[in-house]
């Protein structure tokens, strides 16, 4: 059972729109957090509970709560905060995904968040705020996505109501300035993480334009990590492998094999129509190539 679940998760990650999946994941984690608050008897902002999921400006707290380096990447504080963050993730994320591929989204999400977190921890250690701060990583991730989209297609035109067409780079500049000013005016050192995530967003697209795709090792690592929990991996691979027997094989076996191959071919073609050729795995591309040669 666990192997099948993790294989489904792996297949889910490898196909479809990653931006939508990240939004759903953020939503599910948010619901889980609400459930925890319900059991705590306090639906208000409960610092004592949230501090176990958010990143602290106190270096020693982060050392004792190392998991917050990752959990804070998926938590928004409050319904309005969640809605605004997910809207920006949807807009900027889909621009990036449409331009350079869906496989680039998840690495950008994780790495920009971690870059912001690391810089936040370091700068907070050397320049500690007057009051200990706990931050959500989603805010800095949105900054990373915004800058990445502006670096990728700076002259991309967006039509705004009552304004008309505006270039993406102008919108991003205004957005980033507003975010920084709000953080500074609130005496919130979260802008430390904005710097780290924003710089990584620029570096990520710059590297891709220079021919260095740093998303590939991240995606490969995630798939390998999920494979560790996929007990029936080898069996699944054998089921989808392509084998052509000689004419001496029995008619019944040949018919069954053709039915299986046709079903697999139909599944791959449906996947191409839904997500494009680049969404195929190496095995699926090989299957499609062999099937075309046979035709």
mmCIF file of C-alpha atoms in Angstrom, residues 58-292:
data_model
loop_
_atom_site.group_PDB
_atom_site.id
_atom_site.type_symbol
_atom_site.label_atom_id
_atom_site.label_comp_id
_atom_site.label_asym_id
_atom_site.label_seq_id
_atom_site.Cartn_x
_atom_site.Cartn_y
_atom_site.Cartn_z
ATOM 1 C CA UNK A 58 16.488 33.295 16.308
ATOM 2 C CA UNK A 59 19.261 31.067 14.970
ATOM 3 C CA UNK A 60 19.170 28.722 17.957
ATOM 4 C CA UNK A 61 15.417 28.164 17.633
ATOM 5 C CA UNK A 62 15.949 27.144 14.004
ATOM 6 C CA UNK A 63 18.709 24.742 15.029
ATOM 7 C CA UNK A 64 16.321 22.975 17.415
ATOM 8 C CA UNK A 65 13.482 23.106 14.851
ATOM 9 C CA UNK A 66 15.306 22.227 11.586
ATOM 10 C CA UNK A 67 12.113 21.029 9.877
ATOM 11 C CA UNK A 68 10.818 24.602 9.791
ATOM 12 C CA UNK A 69 13.314 25.246 6.991
ATOM 13 C CA UNK A 70 10.877 23.295 4.803
ATOM 14 C CA UNK A 71 7.495 23.613 6.537
ATOM 15 C CA UNK A 72 7.550 27.410 6.381
ATOM 16 C CA UNK A 73 7.684 27.174 2.575
ATOM 17 C CA UNK A 74 4.049 26.070 2.442
ATOM 18 C CA UNK A 75 2.334 28.124 5.139
ATOM 19 C CA UNK A 76 0.394 31.354 4.764
ATOM 20 C CA UNK A 77 -0.900 33.088 7.894
ATOM 21 C CA UNK A 78 -4.586 33.837 7.495
ATOM 22 C CA UNK A 79 -7.128 33.349 4.716
ATOM 23 C CA UNK A 80 -6.475 36.695 2.988
ATOM 24 C CA UNK A 81 -2.727 36.102 3.141
ATOM 25 C CA UNK A 82 -3.235 32.691 1.525
ATOM 26 C CA UNK A 83 -5.517 33.985 -1.239
ATOM 27 C CA UNK A 84 -3.184 36.838 -2.202
ATOM 28 C CA UNK A 85 -0.113 34.593 -2.207
ATOM 29 C CA UNK A 86 -1.792 31.912 -4.312
ATOM 30 C CA UNK A 87 -3.050 34.468 -6.840
ATOM 31 C CA UNK A 88 0.462 35.810 -7.353
ATOM 32 C CA UNK A 89 1.863 32.271 -7.507
ATOM 33 C CA UNK A 90 -0.722 31.423 -10.156
ATOM 34 C CA UNK A 91 0.013 34.502 -12.276
ATOM 35 C CA UNK A 92 3.804 34.508 -12.129
ATOM 36 C CA UNK A 93 4.098 30.723 -12.070
ATOM 37 C CA UNK A 94 2.033 30.179 -15.195
ATOM 38 C CA UNK A 95 3.999 32.810 -17.097
ATOM 39 C CA UNK A 96 7.217 30.966 -16.249
ATOM 40 C CA UNK A 97 5.738 27.524 -16.897
ATOM 41 C CA UNK A 98 4.326 28.534 -20.277
ATOM 42 C CA UNK A 99 7.662 30.001 -21.376
ATOM 43 C CA UNK A 100 10.242 27.450 -20.197
ATOM 44 C CA UNK A 101 8.247 24.385 -19.184
ATOM 45 C CA UNK A 102 6.306 23.033 -16.246
ATOM 46 C CA UNK A 103 9.292 21.062 -14.944
ATOM 47 C CA UNK A 104 11.028 24.314 -13.952
ATOM 48 C CA UNK A 105 8.353 25.353 -11.436
ATOM 49 C CA UNK A 106 8.919 23.036 -8.470
ATOM 50 C CA UNK A 107 12.721 23.568 -8.309
ATOM 51 C CA UNK A 108 12.204 27.338 -8.465
ATOM 52 C CA UNK A 109 9.628 27.141 -5.672
ATOM 53 C CA UNK A 110 11.814 25.092 -3.341
ATOM 54 C CA UNK A 111 15.192 26.663 -4.087
ATOM 55 C CA UNK A 112 14.033 30.289 -4.009
ATOM 56 C CA UNK A 113 12.339 29.595 -0.680
ATOM 57 C CA UNK A 114 15.462 27.959 0.741
ATOM 58 C CA UNK A 115 17.684 30.761 -0.576
ATOM 59 C CA UNK A 116 15.473 33.302 1.156
ATOM 60 C CA UNK A 117 15.441 31.240 4.355
ATOM 61 C CA UNK A 118 19.222 30.870 4.502
ATOM 62 C CA UNK A 119 19.842 34.579 3.970
ATOM 63 C CA UNK A 120 17.135 35.424 6.528
ATOM 64 C CA UNK A 121 18.794 33.209 9.152
ATOM 65 C CA UNK A 122 22.281 34.567 8.450
ATOM 66 C CA UNK A 123 21.347 38.258 8.415
ATOM 67 C CA UNK A 124 19.104 37.854 11.458
ATOM 68 C CA UNK A 125 22.051 36.299 13.295
ATOM 69 C CA UNK A 126 24.404 39.187 12.519
ATOM 70 C CA UNK A 127 21.705 41.891 12.621
ATOM 71 C CA UNK A 128 19.152 40.534 15.100
ATOM 72 C CA UNK A 129 15.765 42.290 15.178
ATOM 73 C CA UNK A 130 14.571 43.904 18.392
ATOM 74 C CA UNK A 131 11.749 41.362 18.594
ATOM 75 C CA UNK A 132 11.993 37.727 17.527
ATOM 76 C CA UNK A 133 10.293 37.294 14.160
ATOM 77 C CA UNK A 134 8.596 34.258 12.637
ATOM 78 C CA UNK A 135 8.130 34.263 8.868
ATOM 79 C CA UNK A 136 6.254 32.396 6.173
ATOM 80 C CA UNK A 137 8.422 31.385 3.231
ATOM 81 C CA UNK A 138 5.610 31.735 0.705
ATOM 82 C CA UNK A 139 6.052 35.519 0.697
ATOM 83 C CA UNK A 140 9.699 35.321 -0.333
ATOM 84 C CA UNK A 141 8.915 32.588 -2.871
ATOM 85 C CA UNK A 142 6.449 34.932 -4.582
ATOM 86 C CA UNK A 143 9.224 37.537 -4.804
ATOM 87 C CA UNK A 144 11.461 34.899 -6.384
ATOM 88 C CA UNK A 145 8.781 34.004 -8.929
ATOM 89 C CA UNK A 146 8.062 37.658 -9.706
ATOM 90 C CA UNK A 147 11.692 38.512 -10.417
ATOM 91 C CA UNK A 148 12.233 35.274 -12.342
ATOM 92 C CA UNK A 149 9.287 36.063 -14.622
ATOM 93 C CA UNK A 150 10.518 39.623 -15.204
ATOM 94 C CA UNK A 151 14.021 38.412 -16.077
ATOM 95 C CA UNK A 152 12.580 35.749 -18.382
ATOM 96 C CA UNK A 153 10.134 37.942 -20.353
ATOM 97 C CA UNK A 154 10.573 41.571 -19.226
ATOM 98 C CA UNK A 155 8.495 42.985 -22.073
ATOM 99 C CA UNK A 156 5.606 40.558 -21.650
ATOM 100 C CA UNK A 157 2.421 42.640 -21.888
ATOM 101 C CA UNK A 158 -0.336 42.314 -19.295
ATOM 102 C CA UNK A 159 -3.683 44.030 -19.677
ATOM 103 C CA UNK A 160 -4.971 45.665 -16.499
ATOM 104 C CA UNK A 161 -8.482 46.981 -15.979
ATOM 105 C CA UNK A 162 -8.661 50.813 -16.201
ATOM 106 C CA UNK A 163 -4.940 50.936 -17.040
ATOM 107 C CA UNK A 164 -4.458 49.011 -20.253
ATOM 108 C CA UNK A 165 -1.372 47.091 -21.310
ATOM 109 C CA UNK A 166 1.600 47.219 -18.938
ATOM 110 C CA UNK A 167 4.980 45.534 -19.321
ATOM 111 C CA UNK A 168 5.704 42.764 -16.853
ATOM 112 C CA UNK A 169 8.981 44.295 -15.673
ATOM 113 C CA UNK A 170 7.157 47.483 -14.625
ATOM 114 C CA UNK A 171 4.563 45.529 -12.667
ATOM 115 C CA UNK A 172 7.233 43.455 -10.937
ATOM 116 C CA UNK A 173 9.262 46.527 -9.972
ATOM 117 C CA UNK A 174 6.179 48.157 -8.436
ATOM 118 C CA UNK A 175 5.178 44.913 -6.703
ATOM 119 C CA UNK A 176 8.630 44.312 -5.192
ATOM 120 C CA UNK A 177 8.960 47.917 -3.986
ATOM 121 C CA UNK A 178 5.555 47.750 -2.278
ATOM 122 C CA UNK A 179 6.449 44.445 -0.591
ATOM 123 C CA UNK A 180 9.766 45.791 0.700
ATOM 124 C CA UNK A 181 8.262 49.053 1.942
ATOM 125 C CA UNK A 182 5.487 47.201 3.750
ATOM 126 C CA UNK A 183 7.961 44.824 5.425
ATOM 127 C CA UNK A 184 10.276 47.647 6.480
ATOM 128 C CA UNK A 185 7.431 49.822 7.777
ATOM 129 C CA UNK A 186 6.176 46.860 9.823
ATOM 130 C CA UNK A 187 9.638 46.449 11.351
ATOM 131 C CA UNK A 188 9.609 42.915 9.946
ATOM 132 C CA UNK A 189 12.969 41.488 8.888
ATOM 133 C CA UNK A 190 11.239 39.197 6.410
ATOM 134 C CA UNK A 191 12.729 41.457 3.733
ATOM 135 C CA UNK A 192 16.009 39.630 4.420
ATOM 136 C CA UNK A 193 14.414 36.565 2.851
ATOM 137 C CA UNK A 194 13.051 38.684 -0.017
ATOM 138 C CA UNK A 195 16.611 39.555 -0.994
ATOM 139 C CA UNK A 196 17.721 35.922 -1.018
ATOM 140 C CA UNK A 197 14.695 34.618 -2.907
ATOM 141 C CA UNK A 198 14.733 37.505 -5.379
ATOM 142 C CA UNK A 199 18.411 37.017 -6.138
ATOM 143 C CA UNK A 200 17.872 33.316 -6.686
ATOM 144 C CA UNK A 201 14.933 34.016 -9.007
ATOM 145 C CA UNK A 202 17.253 36.142 -11.132
ATOM 146 C CA UNK A 203 20.084 33.572 -10.972
ATOM 147 C CA UNK A 204 17.754 30.700 -11.865
ATOM 148 C CA UNK A 205 16.577 32.249 -15.140
ATOM 149 C CA UNK A 206 20.039 33.646 -15.914
ATOM 150 C CA UNK A 207 21.505 30.140 -15.593
ATOM 151 C CA UNK A 208 18.841 28.627 -17.846
ATOM 152 C CA UNK A 209 19.470 31.281 -20.497
ATOM 153 C CA UNK A 210 23.185 30.438 -20.294
ATOM 154 C CA UNK A 211 22.458 26.754 -20.856
ATOM 155 C CA UNK A 212 22.807 25.548 -17.240
ATOM 156 C CA UNK A 213 19.513 24.013 -16.164
ATOM 157 C CA UNK A 214 19.763 23.602 -12.392
ATOM 158 C CA UNK A 215 16.198 22.302 -12.232
ATOM 159 C CA UNK A 216 17.205 18.883 -13.585
ATOM 160 C CA UNK A 217 19.158 17.628 -10.536
ATOM 161 C CA UNK A 218 16.396 18.864 -8.231
ATOM 162 C CA UNK A 219 13.690 17.023 -10.177
ATOM 163 C CA UNK A 220 15.887 13.923 -10.375
ATOM 164 C CA UNK A 221 16.453 14.007 -6.603
ATOM 165 C CA UNK A 222 12.723 14.311 -5.892
ATOM 166 C CA UNK A 223 11.908 11.347 -8.137
ATOM 167 C CA UNK A 224 14.655 9.230 -6.545
ATOM 168 C CA UNK A 225 13.394 10.176 -3.102
ATOM 169 C CA UNK A 226 9.890 9.032 -3.995
ATOM 170 C CA UNK A 227 11.298 5.857 -5.540
ATOM 171 C CA UNK A 228 12.674 4.884 -2.137
ATOM 172 C CA UNK A 229 9.082 4.379 -1.003
ATOM 173 C CA UNK A 230 7.922 2.695 -4.182
ATOM 174 C CA UNK A 231 8.285 -0.996 -3.361
ATOM 175 C CA UNK A 232 6.795 -2.176 -6.631
ATOM 176 C CA UNK A 233 8.962 0.029 -8.832
ATOM 177 C CA UNK A 234 10.666 -2.820 -10.661
ATOM 178 C CA UNK A 235 7.365 -4.616 -11.215
ATOM 179 C CA UNK A 236 5.819 -1.463 -12.658
ATOM 180 C CA UNK A 237 8.768 -0.960 -14.981
ATOM 181 C CA UNK A 238 8.437 -4.521 -16.239
ATOM 182 C CA UNK A 239 4.749 -4.017 -16.891
ATOM 183 C CA UNK A 240 5.316 -1.043 -19.194
ATOM 184 C CA UNK A 241 8.447 -2.304 -20.953
ATOM 185 C CA UNK A 242 8.152 -2.941 -24.701
ATOM 186 C CA UNK A 243 8.969 -6.433 -25.921
ATOM 187 C CA UNK A 244 8.467 -7.713 -29.461
ATOM 188 C CA UNK A 245 8.329 -11.487 -29.765
ATOM 189 C CA UNK A 246 8.919 -13.596 -32.828
ATOM 190 C CA UNK A 247 6.029 -14.830 -34.938
ATOM 191 C CA UNK A 248 6.205 -18.182 -33.152
ATOM 192 C CA UNK A 249 4.460 -16.704 -30.075
ATOM 193 C CA UNK A 250 0.925 -17.876 -29.496
ATOM 194 C CA UNK A 251 -1.922 -15.879 -31.017
ATOM 195 C CA UNK A 252 -3.584 -15.321 -27.644
ATOM 196 C CA UNK A 253 -0.425 -13.926 -26.011
ATOM 197 C CA UNK A 254 0.220 -11.716 -29.025
ATOM 198 C CA UNK A 255 -3.304 -10.280 -28.867
ATOM 199 C CA UNK A 256 -3.043 -9.587 -25.123
ATOM 200 C CA UNK A 257 0.327 -7.914 -25.604
ATOM 201 C CA UNK A 258 -1.014 -5.755 -28.435
ATOM 202 C CA UNK A 259 -3.950 -4.694 -26.272
ATOM 203 C CA UNK A 260 -1.574 -3.705 -23.452
ATOM 204 C CA UNK A 261 0.709 -1.813 -25.849
ATOM 205 C CA UNK A 262 -2.244 -0.003 -27.410
ATOM 206 C CA UNK A 263 -3.565 1.002 -23.991
ATOM 207 C CA UNK A 264 -0.133 2.326 -23.030
ATOM 208 C CA UNK A 265 0.136 4.196 -26.335
ATOM 209 C CA UNK A 266 -3.297 5.777 -25.805
ATOM 210 C CA UNK A 267 -2.283 6.844 -22.296
ATOM 211 C CA UNK A 268 0.906 8.478 -23.585
ATOM 212 C CA UNK A 269 -0.930 10.303 -26.371
ATOM 213 C CA UNK A 270 -3.483 11.596 -23.850
ATOM 214 C CA UNK A 271 -0.612 12.814 -21.687
ATOM 215 C CA UNK A 272 0.948 14.666 -24.648
ATOM 216 C CA UNK A 273 -2.365 16.365 -25.419
ATOM 217 C CA UNK A 274 -2.767 17.404 -21.799
ATOM 218 C CA UNK A 275 0.783 18.403 -20.859
ATOM 219 C CA UNK A 276 2.937 18.417 -23.988
ATOM 220 C CA UNK A 277 5.717 16.147 -25.228
ATOM 221 C CA UNK A 278 8.246 17.441 -22.669
ATOM 222 C CA UNK A 279 6.147 15.998 -19.835
ATOM 223 C CA UNK A 280 6.929 12.440 -20.960
ATOM 224 C CA UNK A 281 9.444 10.333 -19.070
ATOM 225 C CA UNK A 282 12.438 8.791 -20.837
ATOM 226 C CA UNK A 283 10.679 5.401 -20.853
ATOM 227 C CA UNK A 284 7.523 6.884 -22.358
ATOM 228 C CA UNK A 285 9.493 8.638 -25.096
ATOM 229 C CA UNK A 286 11.289 5.382 -25.909
ATOM 230 C CA UNK A 287 7.970 3.533 -26.005
ATOM 231 C CA UNK A 288 6.526 6.142 -28.378
ATOM 232 C CA UNK A 289 9.609 5.948 -30.609
ATOM 233 C CA UNK A 290 9.485 2.150 -30.819
ATOM 234 C CA UNK A 291 5.748 2.220 -31.466
ATOM 235 C CA UNK A 292 6.215 4.664 -34.341
#
